[in-house]
Coordinates of N, CA, C and O in Angstrom, one line a residue:
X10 N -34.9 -123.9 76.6 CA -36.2 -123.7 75.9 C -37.1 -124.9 76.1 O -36.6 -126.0 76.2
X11 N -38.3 -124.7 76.2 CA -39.3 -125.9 76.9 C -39.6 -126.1 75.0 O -39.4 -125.4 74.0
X12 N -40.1 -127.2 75.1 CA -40.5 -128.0 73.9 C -42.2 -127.3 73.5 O -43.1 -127.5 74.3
X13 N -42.4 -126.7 72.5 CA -43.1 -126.5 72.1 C -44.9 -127.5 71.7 O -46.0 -127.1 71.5
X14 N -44.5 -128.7 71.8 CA -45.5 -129.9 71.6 C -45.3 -130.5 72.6 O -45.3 -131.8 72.6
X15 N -45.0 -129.6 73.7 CA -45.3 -130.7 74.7 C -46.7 -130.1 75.3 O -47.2 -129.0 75.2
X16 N -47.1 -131.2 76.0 CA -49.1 -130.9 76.2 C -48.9 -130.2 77.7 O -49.9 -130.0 78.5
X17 N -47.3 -129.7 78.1 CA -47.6 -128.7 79.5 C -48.2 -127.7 79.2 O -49.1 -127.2 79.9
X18 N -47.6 -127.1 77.7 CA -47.6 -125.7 77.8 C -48.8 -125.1 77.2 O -49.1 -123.9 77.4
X19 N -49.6 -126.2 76.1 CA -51.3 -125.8 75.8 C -51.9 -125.5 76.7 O -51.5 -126.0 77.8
X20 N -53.1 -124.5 76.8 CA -53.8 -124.5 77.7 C -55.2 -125.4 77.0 O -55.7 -125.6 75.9
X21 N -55.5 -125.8 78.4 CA -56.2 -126.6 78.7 C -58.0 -125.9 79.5 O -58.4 -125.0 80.2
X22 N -58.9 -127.3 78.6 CA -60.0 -126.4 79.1 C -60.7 -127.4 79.9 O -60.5 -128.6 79.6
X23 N -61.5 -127.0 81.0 CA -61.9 -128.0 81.6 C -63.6 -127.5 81.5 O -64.1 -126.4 81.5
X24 N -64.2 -129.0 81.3 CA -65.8 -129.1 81.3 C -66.3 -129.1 82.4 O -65.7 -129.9 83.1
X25 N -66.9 -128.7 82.8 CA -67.8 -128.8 84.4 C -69.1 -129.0 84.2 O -70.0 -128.1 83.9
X26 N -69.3 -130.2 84.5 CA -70.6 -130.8 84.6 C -71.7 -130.3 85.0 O -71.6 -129.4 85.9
X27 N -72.9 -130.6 84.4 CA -73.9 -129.5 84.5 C -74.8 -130.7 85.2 O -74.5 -131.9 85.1
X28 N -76.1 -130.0 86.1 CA -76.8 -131.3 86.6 C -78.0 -131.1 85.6 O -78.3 -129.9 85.3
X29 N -78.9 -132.2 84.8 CA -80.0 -132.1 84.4 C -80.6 -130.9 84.4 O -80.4 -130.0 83.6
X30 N -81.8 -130.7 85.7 CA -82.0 -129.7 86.3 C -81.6 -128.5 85.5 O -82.5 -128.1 84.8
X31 N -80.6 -128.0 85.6 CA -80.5 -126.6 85.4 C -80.2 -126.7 83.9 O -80.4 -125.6 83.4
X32 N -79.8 -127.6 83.0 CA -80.2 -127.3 81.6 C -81.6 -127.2 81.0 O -81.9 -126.5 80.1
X33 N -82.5 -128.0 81.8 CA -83.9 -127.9 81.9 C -84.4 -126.9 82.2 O -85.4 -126.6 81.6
X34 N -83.9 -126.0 83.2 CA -84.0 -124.2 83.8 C -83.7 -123.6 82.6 O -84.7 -123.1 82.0
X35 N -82.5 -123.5 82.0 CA -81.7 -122.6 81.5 C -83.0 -122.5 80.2 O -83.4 -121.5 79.8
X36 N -83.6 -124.2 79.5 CA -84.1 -124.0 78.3 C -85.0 -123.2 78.6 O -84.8 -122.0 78.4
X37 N -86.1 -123.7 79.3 CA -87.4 -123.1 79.8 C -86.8 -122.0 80.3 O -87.5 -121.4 79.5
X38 N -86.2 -121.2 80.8 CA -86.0 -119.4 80.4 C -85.9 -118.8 79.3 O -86.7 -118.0 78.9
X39 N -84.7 -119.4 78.7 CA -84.7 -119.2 77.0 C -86.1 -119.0 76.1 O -86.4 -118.2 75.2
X40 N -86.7 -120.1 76.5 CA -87.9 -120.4 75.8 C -88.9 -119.2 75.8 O -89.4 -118.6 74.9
X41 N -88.9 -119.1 77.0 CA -89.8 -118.4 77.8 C -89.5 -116.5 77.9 O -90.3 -115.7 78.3
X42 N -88.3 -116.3 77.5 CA -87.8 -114.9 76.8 C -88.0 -114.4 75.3 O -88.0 -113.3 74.8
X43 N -88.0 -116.0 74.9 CA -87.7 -116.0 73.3 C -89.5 -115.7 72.6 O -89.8 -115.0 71.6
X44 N -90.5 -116.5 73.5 CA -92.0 -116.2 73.9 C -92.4 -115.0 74.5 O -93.6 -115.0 75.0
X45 N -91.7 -114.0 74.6 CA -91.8 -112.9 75.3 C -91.6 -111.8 74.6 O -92.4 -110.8 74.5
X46 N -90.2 -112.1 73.8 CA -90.1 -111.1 72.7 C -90.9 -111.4 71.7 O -91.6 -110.4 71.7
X47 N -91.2 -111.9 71.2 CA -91.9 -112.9 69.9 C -93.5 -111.6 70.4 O -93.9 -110.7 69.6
X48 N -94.0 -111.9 71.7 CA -95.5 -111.2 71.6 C -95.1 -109.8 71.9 O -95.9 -108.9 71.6
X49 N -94.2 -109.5 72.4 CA -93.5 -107.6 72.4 C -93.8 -107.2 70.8 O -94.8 -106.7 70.3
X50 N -92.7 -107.5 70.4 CA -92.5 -107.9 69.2 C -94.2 -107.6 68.2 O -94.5 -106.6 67.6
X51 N -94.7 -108.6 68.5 CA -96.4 -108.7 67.8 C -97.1 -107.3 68.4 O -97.6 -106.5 67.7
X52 N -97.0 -107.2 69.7 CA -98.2 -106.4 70.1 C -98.0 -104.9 69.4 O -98.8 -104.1 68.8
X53 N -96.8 -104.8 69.5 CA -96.2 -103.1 68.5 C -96.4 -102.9 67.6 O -96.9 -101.9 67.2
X54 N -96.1 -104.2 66.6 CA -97.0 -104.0 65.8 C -97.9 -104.2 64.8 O -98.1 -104.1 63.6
X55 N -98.5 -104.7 66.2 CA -99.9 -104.4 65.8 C -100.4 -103.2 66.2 O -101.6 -103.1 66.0
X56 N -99.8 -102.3 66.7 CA -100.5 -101.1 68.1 C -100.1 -100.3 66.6 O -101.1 -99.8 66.1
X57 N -98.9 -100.2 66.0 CA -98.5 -99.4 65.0 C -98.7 -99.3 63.4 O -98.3 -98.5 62.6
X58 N -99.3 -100.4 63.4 CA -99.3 -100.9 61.9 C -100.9 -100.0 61.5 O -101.0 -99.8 60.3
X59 N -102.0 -99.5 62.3 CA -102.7 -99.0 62.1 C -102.2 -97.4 62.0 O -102.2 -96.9 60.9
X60 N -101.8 -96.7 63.1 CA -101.1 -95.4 62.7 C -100.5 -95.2 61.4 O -100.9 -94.4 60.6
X61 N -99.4 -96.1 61.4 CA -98.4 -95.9 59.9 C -99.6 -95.7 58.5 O -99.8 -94.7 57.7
X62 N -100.2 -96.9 58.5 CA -101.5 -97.0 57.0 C -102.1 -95.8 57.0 O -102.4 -95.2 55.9
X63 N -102.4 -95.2 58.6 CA -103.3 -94.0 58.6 C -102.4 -92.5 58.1 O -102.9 -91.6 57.4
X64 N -101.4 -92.4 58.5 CA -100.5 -91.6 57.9 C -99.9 -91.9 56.4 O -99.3 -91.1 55.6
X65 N -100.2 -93.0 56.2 CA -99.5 -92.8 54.6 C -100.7 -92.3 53.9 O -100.4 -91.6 52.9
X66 N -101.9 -92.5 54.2 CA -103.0 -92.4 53.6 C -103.5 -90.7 54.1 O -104.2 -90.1 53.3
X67 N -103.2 -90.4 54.9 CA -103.3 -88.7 54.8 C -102.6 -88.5 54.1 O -103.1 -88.6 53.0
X68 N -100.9 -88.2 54.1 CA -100.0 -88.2 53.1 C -100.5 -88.1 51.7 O -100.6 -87.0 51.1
X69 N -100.9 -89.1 51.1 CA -101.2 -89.5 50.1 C -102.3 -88.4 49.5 O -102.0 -87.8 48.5
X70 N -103.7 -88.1 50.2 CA -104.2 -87.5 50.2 C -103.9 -85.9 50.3 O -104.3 -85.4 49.2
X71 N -103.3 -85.0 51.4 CA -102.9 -84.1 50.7 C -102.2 -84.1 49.7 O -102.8 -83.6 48.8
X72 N -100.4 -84.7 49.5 CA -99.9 -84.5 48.4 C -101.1 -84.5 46.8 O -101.1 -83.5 46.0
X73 N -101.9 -85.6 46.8 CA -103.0 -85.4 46.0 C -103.8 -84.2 45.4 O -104.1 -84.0 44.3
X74 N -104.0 -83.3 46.7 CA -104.7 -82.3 46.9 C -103.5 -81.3 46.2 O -103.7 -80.7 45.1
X75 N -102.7 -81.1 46.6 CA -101.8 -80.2 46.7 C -101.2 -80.2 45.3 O -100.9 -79.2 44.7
X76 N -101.2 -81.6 44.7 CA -101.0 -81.5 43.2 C -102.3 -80.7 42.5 O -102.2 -79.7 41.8
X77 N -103.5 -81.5 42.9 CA -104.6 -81.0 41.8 C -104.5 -79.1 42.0 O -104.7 -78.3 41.0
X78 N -104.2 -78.5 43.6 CA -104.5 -77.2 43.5 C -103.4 -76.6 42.4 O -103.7 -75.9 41.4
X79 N -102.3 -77.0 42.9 CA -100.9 -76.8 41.4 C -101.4 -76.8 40.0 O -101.5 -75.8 39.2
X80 N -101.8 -78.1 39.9 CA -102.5 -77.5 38.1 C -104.0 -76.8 37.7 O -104.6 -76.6 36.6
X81 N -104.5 -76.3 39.1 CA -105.8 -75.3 38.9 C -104.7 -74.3 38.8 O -104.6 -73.7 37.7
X82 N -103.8 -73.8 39.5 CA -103.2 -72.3 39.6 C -102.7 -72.0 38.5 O -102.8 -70.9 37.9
X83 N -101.8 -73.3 38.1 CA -100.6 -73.3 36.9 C -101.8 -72.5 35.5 O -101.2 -71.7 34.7
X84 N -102.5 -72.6 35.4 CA -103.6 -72.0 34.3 C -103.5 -70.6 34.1 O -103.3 -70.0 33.0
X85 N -104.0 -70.0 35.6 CA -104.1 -68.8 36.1 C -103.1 -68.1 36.1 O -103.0 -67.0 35.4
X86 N -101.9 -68.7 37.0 CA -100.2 -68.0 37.2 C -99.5 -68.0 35.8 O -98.7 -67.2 35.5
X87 N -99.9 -68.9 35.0 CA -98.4 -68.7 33.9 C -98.8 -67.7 32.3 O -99.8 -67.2 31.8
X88 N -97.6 -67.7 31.8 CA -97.7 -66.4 31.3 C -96.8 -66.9 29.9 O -95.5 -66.9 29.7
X89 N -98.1 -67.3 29.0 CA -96.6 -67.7 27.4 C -96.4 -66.7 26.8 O -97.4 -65.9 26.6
X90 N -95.1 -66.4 26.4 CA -94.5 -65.9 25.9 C -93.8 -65.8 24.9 O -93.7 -66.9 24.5
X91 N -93.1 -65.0 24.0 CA -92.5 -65.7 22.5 C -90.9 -65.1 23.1 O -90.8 -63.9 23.5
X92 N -90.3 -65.6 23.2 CA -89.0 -65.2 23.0 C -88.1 -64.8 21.5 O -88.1 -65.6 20.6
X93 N -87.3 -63.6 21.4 CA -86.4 -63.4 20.3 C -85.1 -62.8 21.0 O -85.2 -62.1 22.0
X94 N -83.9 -63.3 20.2 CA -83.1 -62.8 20.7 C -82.6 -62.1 19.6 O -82.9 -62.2 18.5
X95 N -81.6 -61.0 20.3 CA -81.4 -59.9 19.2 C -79.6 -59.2 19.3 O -79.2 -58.4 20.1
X96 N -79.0 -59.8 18.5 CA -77.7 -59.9 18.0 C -77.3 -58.4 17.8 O -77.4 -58.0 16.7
X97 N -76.7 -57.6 18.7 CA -76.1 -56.5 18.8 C -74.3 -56.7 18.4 O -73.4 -57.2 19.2
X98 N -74.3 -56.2 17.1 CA -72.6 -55.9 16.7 C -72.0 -55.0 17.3 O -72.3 -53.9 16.9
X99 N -71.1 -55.1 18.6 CA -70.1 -54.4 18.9 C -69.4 -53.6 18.3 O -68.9 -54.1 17.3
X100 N -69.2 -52.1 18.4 CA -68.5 -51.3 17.6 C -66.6 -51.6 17.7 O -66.1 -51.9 18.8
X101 N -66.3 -51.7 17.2 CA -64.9 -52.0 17.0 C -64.3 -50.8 16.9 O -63.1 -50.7 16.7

């Protein structure tokens, strides 16, 4: 049995040097994706944020409508009534 703490059997990671240069690339991509979604991002919605207000605000307005016609009809349509109930004894 090989010895458990011995440093053969860890694995081992190796760093591989980067040159300036391409960490300087890598940011300025990042950067420059991160500036990309950021105005995607903005332009939608902004392109959307006027539709949505305009639809809530129809919305709002028929539902409105649709109530006030409800309690013009409710006047018209309903029908009070008295109710009595009437206790019939089963012949035995």
């Amino acid at each position: 049995m090989a010895d458990p703490f011995s440093h053969r059997t860890f694995n081992t990671f190796r760093v591989t040097p980067f040159p300036g240069w391409v960490m300087i690339l890598v940011a300025i991509v990042a950067g420059a994706l991160g500036i990309g979604m950021f105005l995607l991002s903005a332009s939608i919605l902004l392109v959307l944020t006027p539709f949505i207000v305009a639809g809530a605000l129809f919305l709002q307005w028929r539902i409105r409508r649709a109530l006030r016609q409800a309690a013009r009809d409710a006047d018209i349509t309903s029908i009070d009534v008295e109710y009595r109930v009437i206790d019939r004894e089963k012949d035995r």
